[in-house]
Amino acid sequence: MKEGTRVHDHGRPPARFRRLGMVAAITAIAAVVLLAGQGVPAGGAPADRAAGQPGDDDRGQELYRQSCASCHGPEGEGTQRGPGLVGVGEASVDFQLRTGRMPVSTEDGYRPVHQEPQFGAADIRALVDHVGDFGGGGPPIPRVRPGDSRLGMRLYLDSCAACHSSTGRGSTLTDGTVVPSLFDATPTQVGEAVRVGPSVMPAYPESVIDAGQLDALAGYVDTLQGDRGDLDRGGLSLDRMGPVAEGMVAWAVGLLLLVFLVRWLGSRAR
């Protein structure tokens, strides 16, 4: 081979193409790193906001403007149609939303009625956070734990049974106010109601019912709901009508059986 003759390696691409390939690879890697840092998934727009979903703060503000502001005011200052929400606390807002009492509707005559909530858990959390921005104060959402149901029974009979009935079925007061049943209340909702006192119910701060007593009270309400079957063991529940009504039914059935027994014995003596 003569000196200076150039040898071509047909198995490798020319140098300029190799350099272009390296530049393209580096550019692609840099783009991936940049997009990952911005939270953009492969193939699309930023994660969690690809469909135009606002953040929690924006979501709470939007929901409040659509469903609450007309009655409670744009900044929670209150109007002639609804009370102010400044400083009411997380427990009050969470209770009203999770029990379906708010927002009210014309079908219920603008009365807060216990029903299925109209918002999902995430939207309720967003609304609670947004209303909390109106001003501090008010009781927080209580953390209710399992408690002593025997202590809870004494507290319930002393402070709750007069309105909710001894069985938790609820009642109607002399002024026509309907006191709801407790059979669908969760422990957290029981705790919230105790702390904020919805409707005509008085509020009980920790100085009156402390955290341990609140746990016990919620535990007894759970027993009233019959989740463990403790109340119906050994007999019929009679739809939980209460001890007085159930006692009258027992007396009526017993007297009727006694009459039949006397007549049967009389017919055999003839």
XYZ file of N, CA, C and O in Angstrom, residues 92-223:
528
model
N -67.032 23.365 61.765
C -68.370 23.793 61.365
C -68.576 23.629 59.867
O -69.602 23.081 59.422
N -67.612 24.070 59.071
C -67.741 23.970 57.614
C -67.752 22.512 57.180
O -68.580 22.090 56.361
N -66.849 21.718 57.730
C -66.759 20.308 57.365
C -68.045 19.572 57.726
O -68.544 18.756 56.940
N -68.608 19.862 58.896
C -69.846 19.197 59.326
C -71.003 19.523 58.393
O -71.746 18.630 57.962
N -71.166 20.803 58.068
C -72.287 21.206 57.219
C -72.190 20.588 55.829
O -73.216 20.214 55.234
N -70.979 20.461 55.312
C -70.808 19.923 53.962
C -70.909 18.400 53.936
O -71.525 17.823 53.036
N -70.312 17.733 54.920
C -70.298 16.259 54.904
C -71.658 15.663 55.260
O -71.937 14.514 54.901
N -72.492 16.396 55.958
C -73.837 15.904 56.256
C -74.857 16.385 55.233
O -76.055 16.136 55.403
N -74.404 17.064 54.194
C -75.306 17.497 53.131
C -76.219 18.648 53.497
O -77.127 18.987 52.733
N -75.993 19.257 54.663
C -76.843 20.377 55.057
C -76.586 21.621 54.204
O -77.462 22.468 54.060
N -75.395 21.720 53.704
C -75.021 22.831 52.846
C -74.408 22.280 51.553
O -73.704 21.262 51.607
N -74.673 22.952 50.444
C -75.535 24.122 50.292
C -77.015 23.758 50.310
O -77.396 22.654 49.899
N -77.847 24.672 50.805
C -79.289 24.437 50.887
C -79.892 24.571 49.499
O -79.302 25.160 48.585
N -81.090 24.036 49.329
C -81.751 24.081 48.033
C -83.191 24.538 48.207
O -83.757 24.504 49.308
N -83.787 24.965 47.112
C -85.186 25.392 47.157
C -86.118 24.229 47.458
O -87.191 24.419 48.022
N -85.725 23.006 47.089
C -86.570 21.845 47.350
C -86.776 21.630 48.843
O -87.812 21.117 49.268
N -85.785 22.015 49.646
C -85.894 21.855 51.098
C -86.362 23.140 51.764
O -86.300 23.259 52.996
N -86.840 24.101 50.969
C -87.293 25.352 51.538
C -86.179 26.148 52.182
O -86.409 26.881 53.146
N -84.983 26.017 51.644
C -83.794 26.694 52.168
C -83.537 26.325 53.635
O -83.012 27.116 54.405
N -83.930 25.125 54.011
C -83.638 24.622 55.351
C -82.521 23.591 55.258
O -82.556 22.723 54.381
N -81.547 23.653 56.142
C -80.484 22.634 56.123
C -81.032 21.282 56.544
O -81.578 21.131 57.649
N -80.908 20.299 55.671
C -81.442 18.956 55.910
C -80.303 17.953 55.796
O -79.484 18.026 54.876
N -80.254 17.006 56.738
C -79.230 15.967 56.700
C -79.517 15.039 55.529
O -80.573 14.400 55.462
N -78.566 14.963 54.594
C -78.722 14.125 53.414
C -77.338 13.783 52.865
O -76.320 14.098 53.487
N -77.305 13.115 51.721
C -76.032 12.778 51.104
C -75.272 14.057 50.738
O -75.870 15.011 50.241
N -73.968 14.091 50.990
C -73.205 15.304 50.657
C -73.223 15.572 49.160
O -73.248 14.646 48.344
N -73.205 16.843 48.807
C -73.262 17.240 47.406
C -71.874 17.407 46.793
O -71.761 17.673 45.592
N -70.833 17.266 47.616
C -69.460 17.379 47.136
C -68.682 16.135 47.547
O -69.005 15.492 48.555
N -67.658 15.821 46.785
C -66.757 14.744 47.142
C -65.785 15.185 48.226
O -65.707 16.366 48.584
N -65.025 14.214 48.735
C -64.116 14.495 49.849
C -63.077 15.545 49.483
O -62.765 16.439 50.287
N -62.515 15.472 48.266
C -61.488 16.433 47.863
C -62.052 17.842 47.758
O -61.417 18.818 48.177
N -63.268 17.961 47.211
C -63.890 19.282 47.095
C -64.253 19.847 48.464
O -64.142 21.055 48.692
N -64.702 18.991 49.374
C -65.012 19.453 50.727
C -63.758 19.982 51.405
O -63.768 21.031 52.059
N -62.646 19.255 51.245
C -61.387 19.717 51.837
C -60.973 21.067 51.248
O -60.504 21.961 51.976
N -61.166 21.232 49.938
C -60.812 22.497 49.299
C -61.685 23.637 49.815
O -61.198 24.753 50.056
N -62.976 23.383 50.010
C -63.870 24.416 50.533
C -63.529 24.766 51.982
O -63.551 25.939 52.367
N -63.227 23.748 52.781
C -62.857 23.996 54.179
C -61.612 24.871 54.245
O -61.547 25.827 55.033
N -60.629 24.572 53.417
C -59.398 25.367 53.407
C -59.677 26.800 52.939
O -59.119 27.756 53.489
N -60.533 26.942 51.952
C -60.815 28.284 51.432
C -61.550 29.133 52.464
O -61.204 30.303 52.676
N -62.561 28.568 53.114
C -63.291 29.317 54.139
C -62.371 29.636 55.309
O -62.488 30.686 55.943
N -61.428 28.747 55.594
C -60.469 29.008 56.658
C -59.621 30.237 56.395
O -59.135 30.886 57.339
N -59.453 30.605 55.117
C -58.674 31.795 54.775
C -59.409 33.085 55.110
O -58.810 34.162 55.093
N -60.725 33.000 55.406
C -61.474 34.209 55.746
C -61.086 34.746 57.123
O -61.296 35.906 57.419
N -60.570 33.895 57.968
C -60.186 34.333 59.308
C -60.086 33.146 60.244
O -60.832 32.168 60.101
N -59.170 33.214 61.186
C -58.962 32.114 62.124
C -60.046 32.057 63.182
O -60.962 32.870 63.234
N -59.910 31.079 64.058
C -60.881 30.905 65.128
C -61.789 29.731 64.866
O -61.783 29.127 63.793
N -62.613 29.417 65.858
C -63.532 28.305 65.723
C -62.843 26.984 65.977
O -61.625 26.859 65.830
N -63.608 25.959 66.343
C -63.003 24.658 66.648
C -62.489 23.955 65.410
O -63.102 24.021 64.342
N -61.348 23.265 65.528
C -60.843 22.460 64.412
C -61.611 21.148 64.299
O -62.412 20.800 65.178
N -61.373 20.424 63.227
C -62.007 19.113 63.055
C -61.433 18.162 64.103
O -60.228 17.944 64.153
N -62.259 17.593 64.982
C -61.730 16.739 66.049
C -61.251 15.394 65.520
O -61.789 14.871 64.538
N -60.260 14.851 66.192
C -59.776 13.507 65.878
C -60.367 12.557 66.916
O -59.907 12.472 68.049
N -61.426 11.868 66.522
C -62.169 11.005 67.438
C -61.587 9.599 67.394
O -61.426 9.018 66.319
N -61.301 9.062 68.573
C -60.734 7.721 68.697
C -61.709 6.820 69.460
O -62.637 7.316 70.090
N -61.521 5.496 69.430
C -62.396 4.603 70.194
C -62.366 4.949 71.678
O -61.303 5.204 72.246
N -63.535 4.975 72.303
C -63.623 5.349 73.708
C -64.467 4.382 74.509
O -64.980 3.376 73.992
N -64.640 4.693 75.789
C -65.396 3.861 76.728
C -66.884 4.098 76.506
O -67.414 5.157 76.865
N -67.583 3.135 75.919
C -69.001 3.321 75.607
C -69.860 3.392 76.866
O -70.947 3.977 76.842
N -69.393 2.823 77.989
C -70.180 2.922 79.228
C -70.191 4.353 79.744
O -71.234 4.865 80.162
N -69.036 5.011 79.720
C -68.994 6.429 80.055
C -69.789 7.228 79.038
O -70.513 8.179 79.399
N -69.695 6.843 77.781
C -70.441 7.527 76.742
C -71.947 7.436 76.952
O -72.678 8.388 76.662
N -72.430 6.303 77.459
C -73.858 6.146 77.723
C -74.321 7.150 78.767
O -75.374 7.785 78.618
N -73.553 7.330 79.838
C -73.941 8.291 80.880
C -73.952 9.708 80.308
O -74.875 10.492 80.592
N -72.936 10.046 79.507
C -72.902 11.372 78.908
C -74.067 11.571 77.941
O -74.682 12.647 77.901
N -74.371 10.541 77.175
C -75.451 10.646 76.200
C -76.792 10.833 76.895
O -77.600 11.699 76.501
N -77.063 10.050 77.919
C -78.344 10.163 78.619
C -78.468 11.513 79.317
O -79.573 12.067 79.420
N -77.366 12.066 79.780
C -77.405 13.365 80.465
C -77.566 14.534 79.503
O -78.265 15.504 79.818
N -76.931 14.458 78.332
C -76.827 15.648 77.487
C -77.493 15.529 76.128
O -77.702 16.568 75.476
N -77.820 14.321 75.672
C -78.266 14.147 74.287
C -79.641 13.501 74.156
O -80.372 13.794 73.199
N -79.982 12.603 75.069
C -81.179 11.779 74.909
C -82.463 12.597 74.892
O -83.448 12.196 74.255
N -82.481 13.748 75.574
C -83.704 14.549 75.630
C -84.163 14.976 74.243
O -85.369 15.133 74.004
N -83.231 15.182 73.324
C -83.589 15.615 71.965
C -83.461 14.482 70.944
O -84.330 14.316 70.079
N -82.378 13.720 71.024
C -82.141 12.662 70.034
C -82.828 11.355 70.415
O -82.732 10.395 69.641
N -83.501 11.305 71.557
C -84.167 10.130 72.125
C -83.134 9.163 72.688
O -81.952 9.201 72.297
N -83.562 8.310 73.572
C -82.638 7.395 74.232
C -82.047 6.367 73.272
O -81.015 5.765 73.564
N -82.708 6.178 72.125
C -82.226 5.200 71.153
C -81.477 5.827 69.998
O -80.986 5.116 69.122
N -81.419 7.156 69.947
C -80.730 7.826 68.856
C -81.551 7.998 67.603
O -81.021 8.386 66.561
N -82.858 7.738 67.677
C -83.716 7.850 66.492
C -84.031 9.290 66.133
O -84.502 9.564 65.025
N -83.795 10.222 67.037
C -84.196 11.600 66.786
C -85.618 11.845 67.245
O -86.311 10.923 67.711
N -86.085 13.074 67.128
C -87.434 13.420 67.574
C -87.831 14.761 66.970
O -87.067 15.377 66.226
N -89.039 15.193 67.308
C -89.534 16.514 66.913
C -89.825 17.306 68.171
O -90.593 16.853 69.029
N -89.218 18.471 68.289
C -89.395 19.290 69.478
C -90.740 20.008 69.430
O -91.445 20.010 68.419
N -91.105 20.615 70.552
C -92.414 21.265 70.658
C -92.569 22.426 69.687
O -93.689 22.763 69.301
N -91.465 23.063 69.272
C -91.561 24.174 68.326
C -91.525 23.709 66.874
O -91.474 24.533 65.960
N -91.551 22.391 66.669
C -91.558 21.845 65.324
C -90.187 21.541 64.764
O -90.077 21.030 63.649
N -89.133 21.853 65.499
C -87.780 21.550 65.036
C -87.557 20.044 65.005
O -87.838 19.346 65.983
N -87.073 19.556 63.872
C -86.810 18.127 63.721
C -85.372 17.846 64.130
O -84.426 18.399 63.559
N -85.193 17.004 65.130
C -83.863 16.591 65.579
C -83.511 15.304 64.835
O -84.245 14.315 64.921
N -82.416 15.285 64.093
C -82.137 14.137 63.216
C -81.730 12.889 63.984
O -81.276 12.950 65.131
N -81.878 11.772 63.302
C -81.386 10.502 63.812
C -79.862 10.494 63.793
O -79.230 11.186 62.995
N -79.281 9.686 64.666
C -77.834 9.552 64.732
C -77.340 8.267 64.081
O -76.148 7.969 64.146
N -78.239 7.520 63.455
C -77.861 6.210 62.947
C -76.877 6.278 61.786
O -76.179 5.305 61.513
N -76.808 7.402 61.081
C -75.887 7.530 59.951
C -74.700 8.422 60.261
O -73.876 8.682 59.378
N -74.602 8.902 61.486
C -73.518 9.827 61.843
C -72.214 9.066 62.046
O -72.171 8.030 62.717
N -71.137 9.590 61.474
C -69.814 9.012 61.700
C -69.243 9.555 63.008
O -69.720 10.583 63.527
N -68.230 8.906 63.588
C -67.631 9.428 64.816
C -67.138 10.867 64.674
O -67.296 11.671 65.594
N -66.545 11.198 63.523
C -66.078 12.572 63.321
C -67.241 13.547 63.292
O -67.166 14.645 63.873
N -68.342 13.173 62.648
C -69.510 14.046 62.617
C -70.109 14.234 63.999
O -70.577 15.332 64.339
N -70.095 13.195 64.818
C -70.555 13.328 66.204
C -69.679 14.333 66.944
O -70.169 15.234 67.643
N -68.356 14.186 66.776
C -67.440 15.102 67.434
C -67.615 16.532 66.959
O -67.585 17.478 67.767
N -67.813 16.723 65.661
C -68.012 18.064 65.130
C -69.290 18.688 65.671
O -69.313 19.878 66.032
N -70.366 17.895 65.714
C -71.636 18.428 66.226
C -71.512 18.842 67.685
O -72.060 19.872 68.102
N -70.800 18.051 68.473
C -70.612 18.388 69.886
C -69.859 19.706 70.028
O -70.187 20.548 70.870
N -68.863 19.927 69.194
C -68.022 21.118 69.313
C -68.687 22.379 68.760
O -68.517 23.465 69.314
N -69.442 22.264 67.663
C -69.972 23.471 67.024
C -71.438 23.735 67.350
O -71.902 24.876 67.230
N -72.210 22.702 67.762
C -73.606 22.918 68.101
C -74.449 23.376 66.926
O -74.929 24.513 66.897
N -74.680 22.511 65.919
C -75.481 22.934 64.764
C -76.944 23.141 65.127
O -77.467 22.512 66.056
N -77.602 24.048 64.418
C -79.029 24.338 64.606
C -79.296 24.735 66.065
O -78.639 25.619 66.600
N -80.240 24.057 66.721
C -80.594 24.428 68.095
C -79.745 23.688 69.129
O -79.908 23.903 70.330
N -78.862 22.838 68.673
C -78.034 22.071 69.602
C -76.975 22.977 70.241
O -76.324 23.758 69.545
N -76.802 22.908 71.561
C -75.742 23.717 72.187
C -74.360 23.159 71.856
O -74.193 21.967 71.600
N -73.380 24.043 71.832
C -71.992 23.634 71.619
C -71.351 23.288 72.947
O -71.623 23.929 73.967
N -70.504 22.259 72.943
C -69.819 21.821 74.154
C -68.312 21.941 73.940
O -67.708 21.095 73.283
N -67.680 22.977 74.469
C -66.224 23.117 74.336
C -65.507 22.092 75.204
O -66.131 21.358 76.000
N -64.192 22.028 75.079
C -63.410 21.049 75.841
C -63.502 21.282 77.337
O -63.263 20.362 78.121
N -63.811 22.488 77.753
C -63.979 22.748 79.185
C -65.212 22.059 79.750
O -65.324 21.873 80.970
N -66.143 21.670 78.898
C -67.358 20.971 79.338
C -67.268 19.476 79.024
O -67.532 18.626 79.885
N -66.912 19.142 77.798
C -66.704 17.740 77.380
C -65.307 17.662 76.790
O -65.043 18.207 75.712
N -64.403 17.007 77.505
C -63.016 16.949 77.033
C -62.854 15.887 75.941
O -63.822 15.208 75.565
N -61.631 15.741 75.451
C -61.377 14.835 74.325
C -61.711 13.387 74.673
O -62.297 12.658 73.866
N -61.368 12.943 75.885
C -61.667 11.576 76.281
C -63.160 11.323 76.380
O -63.656 10.262 75.976
N -63.898 12.278 76.914
C -65.351 12.134 76.995
C -65.986 12.167 75.607
O -66.973 11.465 75.361
N -65.419 12.972 74.717
C -65.928 13.009 73.349
C -65.733 11.658 72.665
O -66.633 11.173 71.963
N -64.580 11.034 72.871
C -64.342 9.697 72.321
C -65.369 8.699 72.864
O -65.897 7.865 72.124
N -65.646 8.792 74.169
C -66.606 7.880 74.791
C -68.009 8.096 74.233
O -68.746 7.139 73.965
N -68.382 9.345 74.057
C -69.713 9.657 73.535
C -69.886 9.132 72.119
O -70.914 8.521 71.784
N -68.874 9.357 71.273
C -68.950 8.837 69.908
C -68.980 7.316 69.895
O -69.649 6.699 69.064
N -68.262 6.683 70.847
C -68.292 5.231 70.940
C -69.667 4.698 71.301
O -70.096 3.662 70.789
N -70.384 5.417 72.172
C -71.727 4.964 72.533
C -72.708 5.156 71.379
O -73.592 4.310 71.167
N -72.556 6.243 70.628
C -73.407 6.437 69.456
C -73.176 5.306 68.455
O -74.116 4.815 67.824
N -71.937 4.854 68.335
C -71.645 3.711 67.473
C -72.380 2.468 67.963
O -72.879 1.672 67.171
N -72.477 2.307 69.275
C -73.225 1.178 69.833
C -74.715 1.317 69.535
O -75.392 0.334 69.217
